[in-house]
Coordinates of C-alpha atoms in Angstrom, one line a residue:
X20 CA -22.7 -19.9 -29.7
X21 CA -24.4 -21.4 -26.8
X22 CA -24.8 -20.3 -23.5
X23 CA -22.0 -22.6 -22.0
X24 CA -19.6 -21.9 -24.7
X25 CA -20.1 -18.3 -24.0
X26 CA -19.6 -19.1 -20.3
X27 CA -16.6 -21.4 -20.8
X28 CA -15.1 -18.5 -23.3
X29 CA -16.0 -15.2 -21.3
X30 CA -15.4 -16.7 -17.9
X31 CA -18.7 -15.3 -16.9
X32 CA -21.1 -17.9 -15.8
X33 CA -24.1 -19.3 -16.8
X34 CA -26.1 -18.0 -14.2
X35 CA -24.5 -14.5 -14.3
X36 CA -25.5 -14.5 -18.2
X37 CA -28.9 -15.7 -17.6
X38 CA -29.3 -12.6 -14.9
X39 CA -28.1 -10.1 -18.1
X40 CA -30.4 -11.4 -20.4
X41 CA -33.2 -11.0 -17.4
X42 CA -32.1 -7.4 -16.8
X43 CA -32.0 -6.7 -20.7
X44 CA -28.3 -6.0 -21.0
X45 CA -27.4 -8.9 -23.2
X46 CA -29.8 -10.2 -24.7
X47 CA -29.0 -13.7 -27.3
X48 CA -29.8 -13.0 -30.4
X49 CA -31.4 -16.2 -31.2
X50 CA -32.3 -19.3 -29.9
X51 CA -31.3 -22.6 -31.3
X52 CA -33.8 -25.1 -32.6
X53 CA -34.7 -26.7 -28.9
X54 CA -34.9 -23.0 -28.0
X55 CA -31.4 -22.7 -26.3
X56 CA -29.8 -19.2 -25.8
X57 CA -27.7 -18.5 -28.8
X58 CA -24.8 -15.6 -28.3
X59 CA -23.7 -14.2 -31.8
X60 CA -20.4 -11.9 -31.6
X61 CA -21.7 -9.2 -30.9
X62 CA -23.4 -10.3 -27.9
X63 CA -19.9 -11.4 -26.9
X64 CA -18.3 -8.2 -27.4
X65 CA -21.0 -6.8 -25.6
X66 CA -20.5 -9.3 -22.6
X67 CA -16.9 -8.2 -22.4
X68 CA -17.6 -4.5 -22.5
X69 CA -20.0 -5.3 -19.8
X70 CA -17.2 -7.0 -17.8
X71 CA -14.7 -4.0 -18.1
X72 CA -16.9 -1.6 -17.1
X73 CA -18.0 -3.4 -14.1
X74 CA -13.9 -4.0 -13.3
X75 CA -14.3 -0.3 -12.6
X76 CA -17.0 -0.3 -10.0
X77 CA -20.0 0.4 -11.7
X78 CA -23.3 -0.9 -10.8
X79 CA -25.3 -2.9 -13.4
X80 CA -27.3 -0.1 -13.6
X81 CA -25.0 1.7 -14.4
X82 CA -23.4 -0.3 -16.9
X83 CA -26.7 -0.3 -19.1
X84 CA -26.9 3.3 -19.0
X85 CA -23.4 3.7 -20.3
X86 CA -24.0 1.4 -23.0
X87 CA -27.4 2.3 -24.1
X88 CA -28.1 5.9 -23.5
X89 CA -26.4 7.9 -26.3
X90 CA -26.3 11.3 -23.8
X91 CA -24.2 9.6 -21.0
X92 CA -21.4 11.4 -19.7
X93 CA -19.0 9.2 -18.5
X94 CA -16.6 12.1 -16.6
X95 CA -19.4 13.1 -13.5
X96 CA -19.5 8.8 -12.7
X97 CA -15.8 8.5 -12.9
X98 CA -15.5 11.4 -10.6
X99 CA -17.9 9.8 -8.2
X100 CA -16.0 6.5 -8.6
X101 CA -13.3 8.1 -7.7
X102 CA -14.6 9.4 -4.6
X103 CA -16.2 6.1 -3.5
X104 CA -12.7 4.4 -4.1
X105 CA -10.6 6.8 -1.8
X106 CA -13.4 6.4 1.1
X107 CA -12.6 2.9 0.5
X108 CA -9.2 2.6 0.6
X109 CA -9.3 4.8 3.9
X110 CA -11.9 2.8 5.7
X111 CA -9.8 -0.5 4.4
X112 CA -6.6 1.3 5.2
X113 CA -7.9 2.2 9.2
X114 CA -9.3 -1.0 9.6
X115 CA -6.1 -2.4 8.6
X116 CA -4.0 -0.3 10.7
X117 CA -6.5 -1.5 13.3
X118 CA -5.6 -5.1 12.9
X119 CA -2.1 -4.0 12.9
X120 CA -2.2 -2.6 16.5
X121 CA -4.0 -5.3 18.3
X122 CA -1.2 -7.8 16.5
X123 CA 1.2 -5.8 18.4
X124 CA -0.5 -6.2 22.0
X125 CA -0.3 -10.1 21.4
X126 CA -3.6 -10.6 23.0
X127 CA -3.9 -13.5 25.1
X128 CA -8.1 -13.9 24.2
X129 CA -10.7 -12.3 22.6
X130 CA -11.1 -10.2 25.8
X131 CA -7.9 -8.7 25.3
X132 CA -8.6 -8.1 22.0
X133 CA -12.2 -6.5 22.9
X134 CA -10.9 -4.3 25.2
X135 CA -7.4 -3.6 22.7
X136 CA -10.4 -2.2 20.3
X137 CA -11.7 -0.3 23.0
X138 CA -9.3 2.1 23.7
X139 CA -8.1 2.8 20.2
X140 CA -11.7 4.0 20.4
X141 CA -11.4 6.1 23.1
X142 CA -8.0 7.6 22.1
X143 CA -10.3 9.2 19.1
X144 CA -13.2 10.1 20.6
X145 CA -14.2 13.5 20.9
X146 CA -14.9 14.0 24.4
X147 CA -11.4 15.0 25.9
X148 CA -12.3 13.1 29.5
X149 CA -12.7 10.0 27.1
X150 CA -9.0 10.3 25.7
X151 CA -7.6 11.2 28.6
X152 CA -8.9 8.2 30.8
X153 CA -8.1 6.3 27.5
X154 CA -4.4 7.3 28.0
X155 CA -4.2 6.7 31.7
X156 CA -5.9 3.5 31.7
X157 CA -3.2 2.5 28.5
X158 CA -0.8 1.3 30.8
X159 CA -2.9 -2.1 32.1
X160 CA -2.6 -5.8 31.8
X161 CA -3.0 -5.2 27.6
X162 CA -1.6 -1.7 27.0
X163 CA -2.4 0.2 23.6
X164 CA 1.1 -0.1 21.4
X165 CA 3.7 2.7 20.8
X166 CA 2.6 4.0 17.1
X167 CA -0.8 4.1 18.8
X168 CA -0.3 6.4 21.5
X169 CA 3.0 8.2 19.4
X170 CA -0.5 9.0 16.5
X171 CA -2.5 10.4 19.5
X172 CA -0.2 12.6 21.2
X173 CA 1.0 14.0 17.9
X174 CA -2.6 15.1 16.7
X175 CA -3.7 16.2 20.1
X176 CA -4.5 19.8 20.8
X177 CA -6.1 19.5 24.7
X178 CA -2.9 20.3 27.3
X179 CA -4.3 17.8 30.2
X180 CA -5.0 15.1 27.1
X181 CA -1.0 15.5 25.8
X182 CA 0.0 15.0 28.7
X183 CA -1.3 12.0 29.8
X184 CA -0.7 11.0 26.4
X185 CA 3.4 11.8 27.1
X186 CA 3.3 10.2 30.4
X187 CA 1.6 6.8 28.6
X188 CA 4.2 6.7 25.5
X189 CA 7.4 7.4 28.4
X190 CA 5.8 3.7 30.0
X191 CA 5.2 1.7 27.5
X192 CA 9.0 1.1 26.8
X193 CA 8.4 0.2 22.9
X194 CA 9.6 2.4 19.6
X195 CA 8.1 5.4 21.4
X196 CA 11.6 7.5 20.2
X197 CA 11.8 6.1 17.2
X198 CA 8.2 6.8 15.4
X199 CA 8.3 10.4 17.6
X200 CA 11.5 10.9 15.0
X201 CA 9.0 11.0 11.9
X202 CA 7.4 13.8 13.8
X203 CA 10.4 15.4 14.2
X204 CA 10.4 15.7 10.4
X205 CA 6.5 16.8 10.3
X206 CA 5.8 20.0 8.0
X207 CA 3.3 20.9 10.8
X208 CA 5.1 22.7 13.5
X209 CA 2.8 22.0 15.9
X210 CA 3.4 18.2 15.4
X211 CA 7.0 18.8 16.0
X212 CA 6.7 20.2 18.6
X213 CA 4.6 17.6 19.9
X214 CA 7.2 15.0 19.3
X215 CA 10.4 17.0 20.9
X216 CA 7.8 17.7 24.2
X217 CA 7.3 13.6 24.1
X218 CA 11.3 12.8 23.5
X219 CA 11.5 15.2 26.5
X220 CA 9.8 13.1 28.8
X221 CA 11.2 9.4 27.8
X222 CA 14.3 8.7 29.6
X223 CA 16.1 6.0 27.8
X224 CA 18.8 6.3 25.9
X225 CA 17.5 6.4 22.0
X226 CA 15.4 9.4 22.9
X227 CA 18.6 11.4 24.6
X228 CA 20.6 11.0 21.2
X229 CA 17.5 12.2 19.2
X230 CA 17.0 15.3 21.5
X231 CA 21.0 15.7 20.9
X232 CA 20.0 15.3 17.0
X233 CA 17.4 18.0 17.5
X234 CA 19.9 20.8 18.9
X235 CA 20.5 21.7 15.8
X236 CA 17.1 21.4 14.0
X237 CA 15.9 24.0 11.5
X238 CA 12.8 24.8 14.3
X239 CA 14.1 27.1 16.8
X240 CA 11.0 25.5 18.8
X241 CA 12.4 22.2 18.6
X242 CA 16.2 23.0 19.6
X243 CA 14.7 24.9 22.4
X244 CA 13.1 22.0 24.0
X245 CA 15.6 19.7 23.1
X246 CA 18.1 21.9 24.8
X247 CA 16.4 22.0 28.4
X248 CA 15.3 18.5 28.0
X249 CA 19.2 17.7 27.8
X250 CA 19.8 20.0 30.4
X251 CA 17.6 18.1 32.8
X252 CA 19.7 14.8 31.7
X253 CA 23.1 16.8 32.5
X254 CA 24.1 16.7 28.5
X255 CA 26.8 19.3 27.8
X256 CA 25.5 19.4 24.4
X257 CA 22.8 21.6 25.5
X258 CA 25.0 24.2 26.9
X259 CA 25.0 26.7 23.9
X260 CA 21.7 26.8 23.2
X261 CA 20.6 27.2 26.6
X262 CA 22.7 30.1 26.6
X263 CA 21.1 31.4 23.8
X264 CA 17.9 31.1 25.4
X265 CA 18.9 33.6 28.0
X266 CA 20.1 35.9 25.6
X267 CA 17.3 36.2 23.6
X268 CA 15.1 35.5 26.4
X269 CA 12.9 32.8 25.6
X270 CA 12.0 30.5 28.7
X271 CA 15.1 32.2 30.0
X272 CA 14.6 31.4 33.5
X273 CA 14.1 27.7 32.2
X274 CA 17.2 28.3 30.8
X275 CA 19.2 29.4 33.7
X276 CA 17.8 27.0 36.1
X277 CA 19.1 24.0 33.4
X278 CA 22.3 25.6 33.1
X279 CA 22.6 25.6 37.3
X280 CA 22.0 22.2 37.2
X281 CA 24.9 21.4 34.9
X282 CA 27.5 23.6 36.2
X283 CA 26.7 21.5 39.5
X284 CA 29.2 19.0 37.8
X285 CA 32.8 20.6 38.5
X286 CA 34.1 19.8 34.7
X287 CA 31.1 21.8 33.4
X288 CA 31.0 25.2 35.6
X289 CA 33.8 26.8 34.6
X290 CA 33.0 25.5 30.6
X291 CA 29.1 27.3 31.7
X292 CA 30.9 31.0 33.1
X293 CA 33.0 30.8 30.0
X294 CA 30.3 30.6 27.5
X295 CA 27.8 33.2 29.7
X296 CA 30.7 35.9 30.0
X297 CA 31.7 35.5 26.5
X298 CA 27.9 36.7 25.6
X299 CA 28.7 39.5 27.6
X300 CA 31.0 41.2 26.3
X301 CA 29.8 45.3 25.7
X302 CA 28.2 45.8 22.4
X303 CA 27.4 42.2 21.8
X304 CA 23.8 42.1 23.2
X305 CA 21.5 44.8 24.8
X306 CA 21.2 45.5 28.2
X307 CA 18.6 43.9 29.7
X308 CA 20.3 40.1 27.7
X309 CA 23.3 40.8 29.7
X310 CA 21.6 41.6 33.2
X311 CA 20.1 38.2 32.6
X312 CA 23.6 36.5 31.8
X313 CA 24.7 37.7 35.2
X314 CA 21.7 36.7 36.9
X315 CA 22.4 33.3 34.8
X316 CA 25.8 33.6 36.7
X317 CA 24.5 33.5 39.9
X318 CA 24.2 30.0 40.3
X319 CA 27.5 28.8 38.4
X320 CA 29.7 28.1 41.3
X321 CA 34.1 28.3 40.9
X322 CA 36.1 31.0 40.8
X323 CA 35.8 31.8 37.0
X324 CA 31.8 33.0 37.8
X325 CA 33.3 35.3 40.8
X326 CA 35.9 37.0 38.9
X327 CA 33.5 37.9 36.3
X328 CA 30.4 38.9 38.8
X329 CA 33.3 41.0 40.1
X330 CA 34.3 43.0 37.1
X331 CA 30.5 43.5 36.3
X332 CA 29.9 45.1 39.2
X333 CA 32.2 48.0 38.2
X334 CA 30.3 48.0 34.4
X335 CA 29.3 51.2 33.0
X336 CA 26.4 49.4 32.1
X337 CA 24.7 50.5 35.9
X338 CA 21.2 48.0 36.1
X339 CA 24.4 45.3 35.2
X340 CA 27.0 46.6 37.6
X341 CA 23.8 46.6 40.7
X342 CA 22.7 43.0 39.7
X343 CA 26.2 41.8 39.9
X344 CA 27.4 43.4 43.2
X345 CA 23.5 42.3 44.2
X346 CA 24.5 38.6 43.3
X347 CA 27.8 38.9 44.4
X348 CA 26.5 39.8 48.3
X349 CA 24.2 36.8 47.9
X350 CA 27.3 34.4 47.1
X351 CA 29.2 36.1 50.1
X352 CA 26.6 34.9 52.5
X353 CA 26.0 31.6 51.5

């Protein structure tokens, strides 16, 4: 068969067959009469075992030495093919995430789009003064998109960075809440804490019902947050679990200071003193958890928080009965 039969058949082309024959892997058997290339079957199969093993990635090289050398061991290339193939997918994969983000800005020019590229750049440099200008800067005429900044300030270990990072993602008013719910779901704690810390600090609406969502979280880290984030918003969602943050005396003063703030509205104070002086009920929780519920008290306004600073001034419990005659003197003169 001649050369552009072969070609026509094989859907390799004349010129790539002429470069086998010049490189020794396939060479015609024959040659006709006016000394054309002449492919016999064999060459043919050859051709197409050529063919599938490039499909793979291998190099022409690498081709002839797995057809020729008797000793090749195919399992150490495909290993290495392997490895070449993931660093590809991931360099493809960023690049195309890349492309993705600087869609999302809808540059107006290339200069957007130049300076777009720029401070995805920063955002992953190593220098923590680069990221952090990065972040601040985020907020200009061609801001860096949510899943951006929500990828940064989930991997980001530097406090100052984070926060600029939070204060970024609360401004750019896109799906911020949203993709900071996959991170909710992370199996890396820190990452969910990350993402609660970042629901914290955007104030719209879809972020309130997620930190609402994460009261009751498997992370106690996560509820925690969520509950004196809501606090700070004057949800009375959060009112249990900030009382269980006094008890067990974990940002307890946080705690205290968030349920203040709620029991400022007159429908919430006396719910507040109910939940606090159920906890204290003797033999429910150590001393020192219910010297901090009174001191918790303190600043729960209405009659309900007296009566019961009252009675625990009289507790056998004495450190409880001083802080609540204490407190109770303090109320008196204000």
């Amino acid at each position: 068969m001649l050369i552009g039969d072969v070609a026509r058949r094989s859907g390799v082309s004349a010129r790539m067959l002429r470069h086998y024959d010049s490189l020794g892997l396939v060479r015609p058997t024959g040659r006709s009469e006016a000394g054309y290339r002449e492919y016999s079957g064999a060459d043919i199969r050859r051709i197409f075992h050529i063919e599938s093993l490039r499909s793979l990635g291998l190099s022409l090289r690498e081709v002839g030495r797995a057809l020729d050398d008797p000793g090749f061991e195919p399992a150490e290339l495909v290993d290495d093919l392997i490895r070449q193939t993931r660093e590809r997918i991931a360099a493809e994969t960023a690049l195309l995430t890349r492309l993705r983000r600087i869609g999302a800005a809808e540059p107006a020019g290339w200069e957007d789009v130049i300076q777009i590229v720029a401070l995805l750049q920063a955002l992953g440099a190593q220098s923590a003064g680069t990221r952090q200008r990065a972040a601040l800067s985020s907020a200009d005429e061609v801001p860096v998109p949510a899943e951006a900044l929500v990828e940064a300030v989930l991997s980001e270990t530097d406090p100052n960075v984070a926060g600029a990072l939070r204060w970024a993602l609360a401004r750019s008013g896109e799906s911020g809440p949203a993709l900071l719910a996959e991170g909710l779901g992370s199996p890396a704690a820190e990452v969910r804490k990350r993402a609660v810390q970042s629901l914290a600090e955007i104030p719209d609406e879809e972020a309130t019902a997620l930190l609402r969502d994460a009261l009751t979280h498997s992370d106690t880290v996560v509820r925690r947050c969520a509950a004196l984030a809501l606090g700070a918003r004057g949800a009375a969602d959060a009112v249990p679990s900030l009382i269980d943050m006094v008890v067990e005396e974990t940002h307890d003063a946080d705690a205290a200071d968030a349920l203040s703030t709620l029991a400022t509205d007159p429908a919430l104070a006396d719910r507040i003193a109910t939940g606090l002086i159920d906890r204290l009920a003797p033999g429910t929780v150590d001393s020192s958890a219910r010297r901090r519920l009174a001191q918790a008290l303190a600043e729960v306004p209405g009659s309900t928080a007296s009566r019961a600073l009252a009675d625990l001034s009289h507790d056998d419990d004495r450190a409880v009965a001083l802080t609540a005659t204490y407190i109770l003197k303090l109320r008196a003169a204000r």
